[in-house]
Short mmCIF file of N, CA and C in Angstrom, two decimals:
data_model
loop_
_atom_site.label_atom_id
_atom_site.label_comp_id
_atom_site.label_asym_id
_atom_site.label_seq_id
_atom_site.Cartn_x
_atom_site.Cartn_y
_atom_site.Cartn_z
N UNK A 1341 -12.65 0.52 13.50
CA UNK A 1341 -12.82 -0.47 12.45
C UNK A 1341 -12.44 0.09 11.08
N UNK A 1342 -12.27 1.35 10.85
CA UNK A 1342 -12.29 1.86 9.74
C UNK A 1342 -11.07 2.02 9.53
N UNK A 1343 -10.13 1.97 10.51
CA UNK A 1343 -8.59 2.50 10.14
C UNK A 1343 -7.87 1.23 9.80
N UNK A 1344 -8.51 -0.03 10.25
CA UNK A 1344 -7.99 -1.12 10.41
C UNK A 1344 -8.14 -1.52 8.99
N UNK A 1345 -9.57 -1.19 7.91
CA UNK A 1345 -10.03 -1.64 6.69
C UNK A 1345 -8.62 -0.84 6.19
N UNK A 1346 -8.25 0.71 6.34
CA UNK A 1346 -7.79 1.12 5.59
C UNK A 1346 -5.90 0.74 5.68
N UNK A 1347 -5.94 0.21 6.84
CA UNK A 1347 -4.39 -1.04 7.31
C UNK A 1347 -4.34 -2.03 6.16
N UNK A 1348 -5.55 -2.65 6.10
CA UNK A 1348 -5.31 -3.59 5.53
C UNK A 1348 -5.70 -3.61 3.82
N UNK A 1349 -5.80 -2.08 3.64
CA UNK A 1349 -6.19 -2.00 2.13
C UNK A 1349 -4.84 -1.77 1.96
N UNK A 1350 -4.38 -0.86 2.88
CA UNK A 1350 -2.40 -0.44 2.20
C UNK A 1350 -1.68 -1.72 2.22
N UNK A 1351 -1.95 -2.64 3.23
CA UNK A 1351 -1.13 -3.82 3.03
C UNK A 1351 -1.33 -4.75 1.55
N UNK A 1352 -2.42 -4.73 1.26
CA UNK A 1352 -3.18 -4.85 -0.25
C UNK A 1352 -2.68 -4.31 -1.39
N UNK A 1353 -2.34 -3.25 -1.39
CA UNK A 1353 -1.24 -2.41 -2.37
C UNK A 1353 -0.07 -2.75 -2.20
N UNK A 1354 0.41 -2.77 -1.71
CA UNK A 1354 1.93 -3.50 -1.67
C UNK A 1354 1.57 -4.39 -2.33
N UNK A 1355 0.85 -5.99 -1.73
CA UNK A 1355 0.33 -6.95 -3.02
C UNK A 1355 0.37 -6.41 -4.38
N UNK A 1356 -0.43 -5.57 -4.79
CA UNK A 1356 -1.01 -5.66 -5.87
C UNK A 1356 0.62 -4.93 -6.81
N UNK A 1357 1.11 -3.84 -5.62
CA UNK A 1357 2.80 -3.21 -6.17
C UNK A 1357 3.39 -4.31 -7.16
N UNK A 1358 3.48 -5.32 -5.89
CA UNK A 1358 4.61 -6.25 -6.50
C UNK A 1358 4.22 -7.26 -7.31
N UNK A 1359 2.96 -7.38 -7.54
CA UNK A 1359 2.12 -8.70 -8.23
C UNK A 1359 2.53 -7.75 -9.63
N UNK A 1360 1.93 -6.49 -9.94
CA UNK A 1360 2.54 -5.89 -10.90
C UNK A 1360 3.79 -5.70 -11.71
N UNK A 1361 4.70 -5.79 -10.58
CA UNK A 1361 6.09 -6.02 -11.17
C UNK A 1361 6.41 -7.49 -11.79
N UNK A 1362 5.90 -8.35 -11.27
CA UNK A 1362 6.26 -9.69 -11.52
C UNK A 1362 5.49 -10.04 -12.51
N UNK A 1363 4.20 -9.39 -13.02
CA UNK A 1363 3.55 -9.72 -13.91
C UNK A 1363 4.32 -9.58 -15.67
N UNK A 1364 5.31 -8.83 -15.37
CA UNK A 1364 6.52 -8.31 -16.34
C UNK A 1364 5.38 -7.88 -17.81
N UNK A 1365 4.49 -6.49 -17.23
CA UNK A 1365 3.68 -6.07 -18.17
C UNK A 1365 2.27 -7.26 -18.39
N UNK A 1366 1.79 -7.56 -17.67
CA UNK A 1366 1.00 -8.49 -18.00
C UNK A 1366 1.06 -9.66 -18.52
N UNK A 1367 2.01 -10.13 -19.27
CA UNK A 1367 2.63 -11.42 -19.66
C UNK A 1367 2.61 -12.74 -19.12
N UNK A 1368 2.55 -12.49 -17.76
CA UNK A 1368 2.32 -13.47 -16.84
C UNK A 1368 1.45 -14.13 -16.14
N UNK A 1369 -0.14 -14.98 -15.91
CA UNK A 1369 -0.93 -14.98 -16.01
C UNK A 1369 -1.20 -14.99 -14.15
N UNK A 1370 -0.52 -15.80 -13.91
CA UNK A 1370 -0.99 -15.85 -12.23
C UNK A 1370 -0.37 -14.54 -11.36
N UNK A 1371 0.83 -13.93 -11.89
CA UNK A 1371 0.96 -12.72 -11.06
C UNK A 1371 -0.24 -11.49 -11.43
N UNK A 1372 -0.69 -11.41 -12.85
CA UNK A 1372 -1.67 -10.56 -13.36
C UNK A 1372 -2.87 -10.81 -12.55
N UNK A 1373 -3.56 -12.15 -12.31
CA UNK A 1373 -4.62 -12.23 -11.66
C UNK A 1373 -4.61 -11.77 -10.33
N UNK A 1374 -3.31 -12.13 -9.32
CA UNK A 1374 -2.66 -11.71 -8.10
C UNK A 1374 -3.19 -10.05 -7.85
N UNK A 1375 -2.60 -9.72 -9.01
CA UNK A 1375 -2.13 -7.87 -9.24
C UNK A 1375 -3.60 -7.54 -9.14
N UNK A 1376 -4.64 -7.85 -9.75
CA UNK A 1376 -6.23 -8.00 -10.43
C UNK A 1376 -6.98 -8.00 -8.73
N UNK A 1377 -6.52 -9.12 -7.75
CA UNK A 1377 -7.39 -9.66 -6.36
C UNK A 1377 -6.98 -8.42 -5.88
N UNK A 1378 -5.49 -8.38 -5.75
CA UNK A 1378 -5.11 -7.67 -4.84
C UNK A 1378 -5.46 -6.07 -4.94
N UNK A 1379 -5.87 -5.28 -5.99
CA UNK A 1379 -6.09 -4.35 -6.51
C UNK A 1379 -7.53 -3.95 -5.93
N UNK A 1380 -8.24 -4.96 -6.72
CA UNK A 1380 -9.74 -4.56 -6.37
C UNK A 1380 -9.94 -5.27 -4.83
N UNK A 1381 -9.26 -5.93 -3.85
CA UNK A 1381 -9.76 -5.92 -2.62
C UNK A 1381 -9.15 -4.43 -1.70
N UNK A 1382 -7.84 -3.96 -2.28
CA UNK A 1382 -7.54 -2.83 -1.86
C UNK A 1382 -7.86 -1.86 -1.92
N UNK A 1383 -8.97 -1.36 -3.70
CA UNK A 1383 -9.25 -0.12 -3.18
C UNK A 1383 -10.90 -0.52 -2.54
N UNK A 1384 -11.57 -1.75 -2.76
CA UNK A 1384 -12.65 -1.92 -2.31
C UNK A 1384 -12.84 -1.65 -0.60
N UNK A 1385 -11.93 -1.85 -0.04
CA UNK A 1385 -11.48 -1.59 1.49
C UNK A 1385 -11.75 -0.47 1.28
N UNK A 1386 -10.82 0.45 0.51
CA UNK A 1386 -10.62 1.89 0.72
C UNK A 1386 -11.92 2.59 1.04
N UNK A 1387 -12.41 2.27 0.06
CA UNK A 1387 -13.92 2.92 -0.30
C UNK A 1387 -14.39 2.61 0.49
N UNK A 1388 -14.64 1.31 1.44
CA UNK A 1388 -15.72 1.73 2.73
C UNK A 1388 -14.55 2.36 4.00
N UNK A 1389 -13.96 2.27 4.05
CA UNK A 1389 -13.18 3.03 5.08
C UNK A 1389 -13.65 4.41 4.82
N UNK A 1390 -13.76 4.85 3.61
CA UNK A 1390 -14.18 6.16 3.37
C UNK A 1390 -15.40 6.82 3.81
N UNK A 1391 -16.23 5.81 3.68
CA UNK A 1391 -17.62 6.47 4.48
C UNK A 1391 -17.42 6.53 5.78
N UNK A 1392 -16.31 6.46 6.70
CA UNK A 1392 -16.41 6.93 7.19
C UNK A 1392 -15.12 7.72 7.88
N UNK A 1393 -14.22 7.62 7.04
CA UNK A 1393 -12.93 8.67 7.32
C UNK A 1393 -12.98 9.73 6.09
N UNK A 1394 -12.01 11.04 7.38
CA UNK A 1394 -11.82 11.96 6.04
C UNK A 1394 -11.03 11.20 5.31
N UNK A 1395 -10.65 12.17 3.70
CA UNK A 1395 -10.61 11.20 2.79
C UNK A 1395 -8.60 11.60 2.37
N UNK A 1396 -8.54 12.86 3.11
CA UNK A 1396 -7.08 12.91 2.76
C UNK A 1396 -6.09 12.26 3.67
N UNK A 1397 -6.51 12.30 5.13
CA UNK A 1397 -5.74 11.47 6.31
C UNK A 1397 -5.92 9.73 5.68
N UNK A 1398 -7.22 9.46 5.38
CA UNK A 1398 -7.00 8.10 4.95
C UNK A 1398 -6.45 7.88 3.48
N UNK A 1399 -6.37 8.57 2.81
CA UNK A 1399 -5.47 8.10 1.45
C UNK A 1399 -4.26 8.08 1.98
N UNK A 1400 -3.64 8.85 2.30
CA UNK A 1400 -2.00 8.85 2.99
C UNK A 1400 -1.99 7.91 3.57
N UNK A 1401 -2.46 7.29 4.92
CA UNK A 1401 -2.02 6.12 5.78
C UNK A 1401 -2.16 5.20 4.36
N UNK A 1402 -3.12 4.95 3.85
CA UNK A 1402 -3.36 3.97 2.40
C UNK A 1402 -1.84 4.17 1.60
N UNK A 1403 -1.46 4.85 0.97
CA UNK A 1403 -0.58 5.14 0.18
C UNK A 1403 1.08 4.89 1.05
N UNK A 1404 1.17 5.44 1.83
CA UNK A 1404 2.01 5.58 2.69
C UNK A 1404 2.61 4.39 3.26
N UNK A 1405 1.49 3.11 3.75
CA UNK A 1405 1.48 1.67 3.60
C UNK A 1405 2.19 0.82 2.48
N UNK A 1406 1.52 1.43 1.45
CA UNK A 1406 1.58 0.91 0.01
C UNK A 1406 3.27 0.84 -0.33
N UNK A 1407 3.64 2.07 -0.18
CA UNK A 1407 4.51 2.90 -0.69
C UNK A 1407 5.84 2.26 0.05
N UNK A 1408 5.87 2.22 1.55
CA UNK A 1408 6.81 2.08 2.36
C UNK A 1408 6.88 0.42 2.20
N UNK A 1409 5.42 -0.32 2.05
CA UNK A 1409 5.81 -1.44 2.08
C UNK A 1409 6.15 -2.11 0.41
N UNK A 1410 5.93 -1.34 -0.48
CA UNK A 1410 6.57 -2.33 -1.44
C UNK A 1410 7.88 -1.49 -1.64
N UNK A 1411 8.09 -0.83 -0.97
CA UNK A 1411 9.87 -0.46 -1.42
C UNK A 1411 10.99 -1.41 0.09
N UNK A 1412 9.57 -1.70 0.90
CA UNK A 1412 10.71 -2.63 2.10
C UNK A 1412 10.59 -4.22 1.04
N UNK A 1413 9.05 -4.64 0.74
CA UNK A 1413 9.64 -5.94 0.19
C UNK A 1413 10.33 -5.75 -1.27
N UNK A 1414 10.80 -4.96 -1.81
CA UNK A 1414 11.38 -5.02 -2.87
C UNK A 1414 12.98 -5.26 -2.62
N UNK A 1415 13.18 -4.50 -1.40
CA UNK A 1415 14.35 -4.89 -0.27
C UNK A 1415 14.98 -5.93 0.16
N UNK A 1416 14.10 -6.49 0.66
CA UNK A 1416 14.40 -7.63 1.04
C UNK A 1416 13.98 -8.99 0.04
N UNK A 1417 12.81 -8.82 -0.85
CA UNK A 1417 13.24 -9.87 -1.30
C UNK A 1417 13.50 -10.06 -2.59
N UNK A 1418 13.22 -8.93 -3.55
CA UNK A 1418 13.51 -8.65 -4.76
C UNK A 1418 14.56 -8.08 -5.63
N UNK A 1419 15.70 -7.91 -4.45
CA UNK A 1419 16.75 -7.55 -4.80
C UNK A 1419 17.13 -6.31 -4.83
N UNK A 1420 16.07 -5.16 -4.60
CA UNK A 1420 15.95 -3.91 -5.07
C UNK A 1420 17.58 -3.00 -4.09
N UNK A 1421 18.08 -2.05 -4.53
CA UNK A 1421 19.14 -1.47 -3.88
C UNK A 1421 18.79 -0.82 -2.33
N UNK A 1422 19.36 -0.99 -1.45
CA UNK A 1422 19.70 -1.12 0.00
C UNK A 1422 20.30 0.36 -0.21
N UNK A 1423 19.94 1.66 0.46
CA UNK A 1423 20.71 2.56 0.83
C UNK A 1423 20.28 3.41 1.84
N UNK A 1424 21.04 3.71 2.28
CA UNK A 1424 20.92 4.83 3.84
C UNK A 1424 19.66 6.02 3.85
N UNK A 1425 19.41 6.46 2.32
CA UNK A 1425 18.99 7.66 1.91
C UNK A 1425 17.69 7.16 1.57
N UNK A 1426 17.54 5.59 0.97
CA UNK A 1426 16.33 4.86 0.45
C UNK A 1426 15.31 4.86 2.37
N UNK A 1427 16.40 4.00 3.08
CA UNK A 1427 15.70 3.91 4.34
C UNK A 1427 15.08 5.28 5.19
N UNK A 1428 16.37 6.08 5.25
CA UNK A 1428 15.67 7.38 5.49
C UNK A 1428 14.46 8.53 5.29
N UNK A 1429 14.01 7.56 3.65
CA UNK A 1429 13.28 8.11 2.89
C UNK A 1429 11.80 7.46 3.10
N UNK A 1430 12.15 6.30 3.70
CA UNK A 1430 10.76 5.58 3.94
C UNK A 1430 10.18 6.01 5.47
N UNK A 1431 11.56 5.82 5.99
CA UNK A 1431 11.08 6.39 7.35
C UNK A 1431 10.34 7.77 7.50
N UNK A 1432 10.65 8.37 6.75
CA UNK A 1432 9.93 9.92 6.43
C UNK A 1432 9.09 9.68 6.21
N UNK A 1433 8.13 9.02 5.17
CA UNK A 1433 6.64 8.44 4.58
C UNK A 1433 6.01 8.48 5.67
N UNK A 1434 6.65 7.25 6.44
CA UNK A 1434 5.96 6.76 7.77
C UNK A 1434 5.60 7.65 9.11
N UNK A 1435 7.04 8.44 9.09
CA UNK A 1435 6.39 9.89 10.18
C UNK A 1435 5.70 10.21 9.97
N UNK A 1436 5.54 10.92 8.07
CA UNK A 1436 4.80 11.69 7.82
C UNK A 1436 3.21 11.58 7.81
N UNK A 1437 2.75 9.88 7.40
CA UNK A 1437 1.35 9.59 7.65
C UNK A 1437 0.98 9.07 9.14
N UNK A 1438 1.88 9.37 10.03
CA UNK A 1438 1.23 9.30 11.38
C UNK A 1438 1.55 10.71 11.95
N UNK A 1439 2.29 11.42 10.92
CA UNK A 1439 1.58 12.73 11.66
C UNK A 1439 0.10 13.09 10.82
N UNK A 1440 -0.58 12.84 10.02
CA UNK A 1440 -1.83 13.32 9.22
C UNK A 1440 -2.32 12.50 9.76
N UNK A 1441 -2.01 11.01 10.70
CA UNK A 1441 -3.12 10.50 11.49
C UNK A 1441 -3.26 11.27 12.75
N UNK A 1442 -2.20 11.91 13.43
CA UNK A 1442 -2.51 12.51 15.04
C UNK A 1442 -2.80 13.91 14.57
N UNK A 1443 -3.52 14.30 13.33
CA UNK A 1443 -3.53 15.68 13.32
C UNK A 1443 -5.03 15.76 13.42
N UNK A 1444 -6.15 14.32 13.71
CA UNK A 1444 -7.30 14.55 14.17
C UNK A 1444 -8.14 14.23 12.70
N UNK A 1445 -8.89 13.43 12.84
CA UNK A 1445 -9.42 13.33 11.17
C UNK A 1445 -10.66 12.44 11.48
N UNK A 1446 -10.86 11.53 12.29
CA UNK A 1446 -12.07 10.39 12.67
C UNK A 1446 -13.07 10.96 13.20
N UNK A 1447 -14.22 10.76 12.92
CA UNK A 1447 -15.68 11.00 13.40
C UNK A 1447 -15.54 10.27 14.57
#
């Protein structure tokens, strides 16, 4: 249950990634509030995932989520640049926080 809170807190960051961008500095009132839900339901997840995961395996899958998924939707739907080295680079993220998940970390 705890890895699943912390699934769905990284999927939450991505939200809050791109609610940020669109907010164009705060200027914008419904992407700011977006950026605002999505923020505080993501790290609010975090934090109980934490009582009961270690706290460096679960920031990475958290971040790593975050990270990979607002540079895929920036991809696909924000126009952001498409390159061999960008994809390669995410794919690395993603090895890399499922290797700090199989390296043993759950009570």
């Amino acid at each position: 249950m705890a890895w699943l809170l912390v699934i769905v807190a990284g999927l939450l960051e991505t939200g809050f990634a791109v609610c940020l961008k669109l907010s164009h500095g705060f200027t914008r009132l419904w992407p700011t509030i977006a950026f605002a839900a999505f923020a505080l339901g993501s790290f609010g997840l975090l934090t109980l995932a934490l009582k009961r995961l270690d706290v460096g395996p679960a920031y990475a899958v958290w971040t790593g989520i975050g990270a990979a998924g607002t540079a895929i939707y920036g991809m696909v739907f924000l126009g952001d640049l498409v390159s061999t080295l960008k994809i390669v680079s995410i794919s690395l993220v993603i090895i890399g926080v499922i290797g700090l998940q199989l390296s043993g970390s759950a009570h």
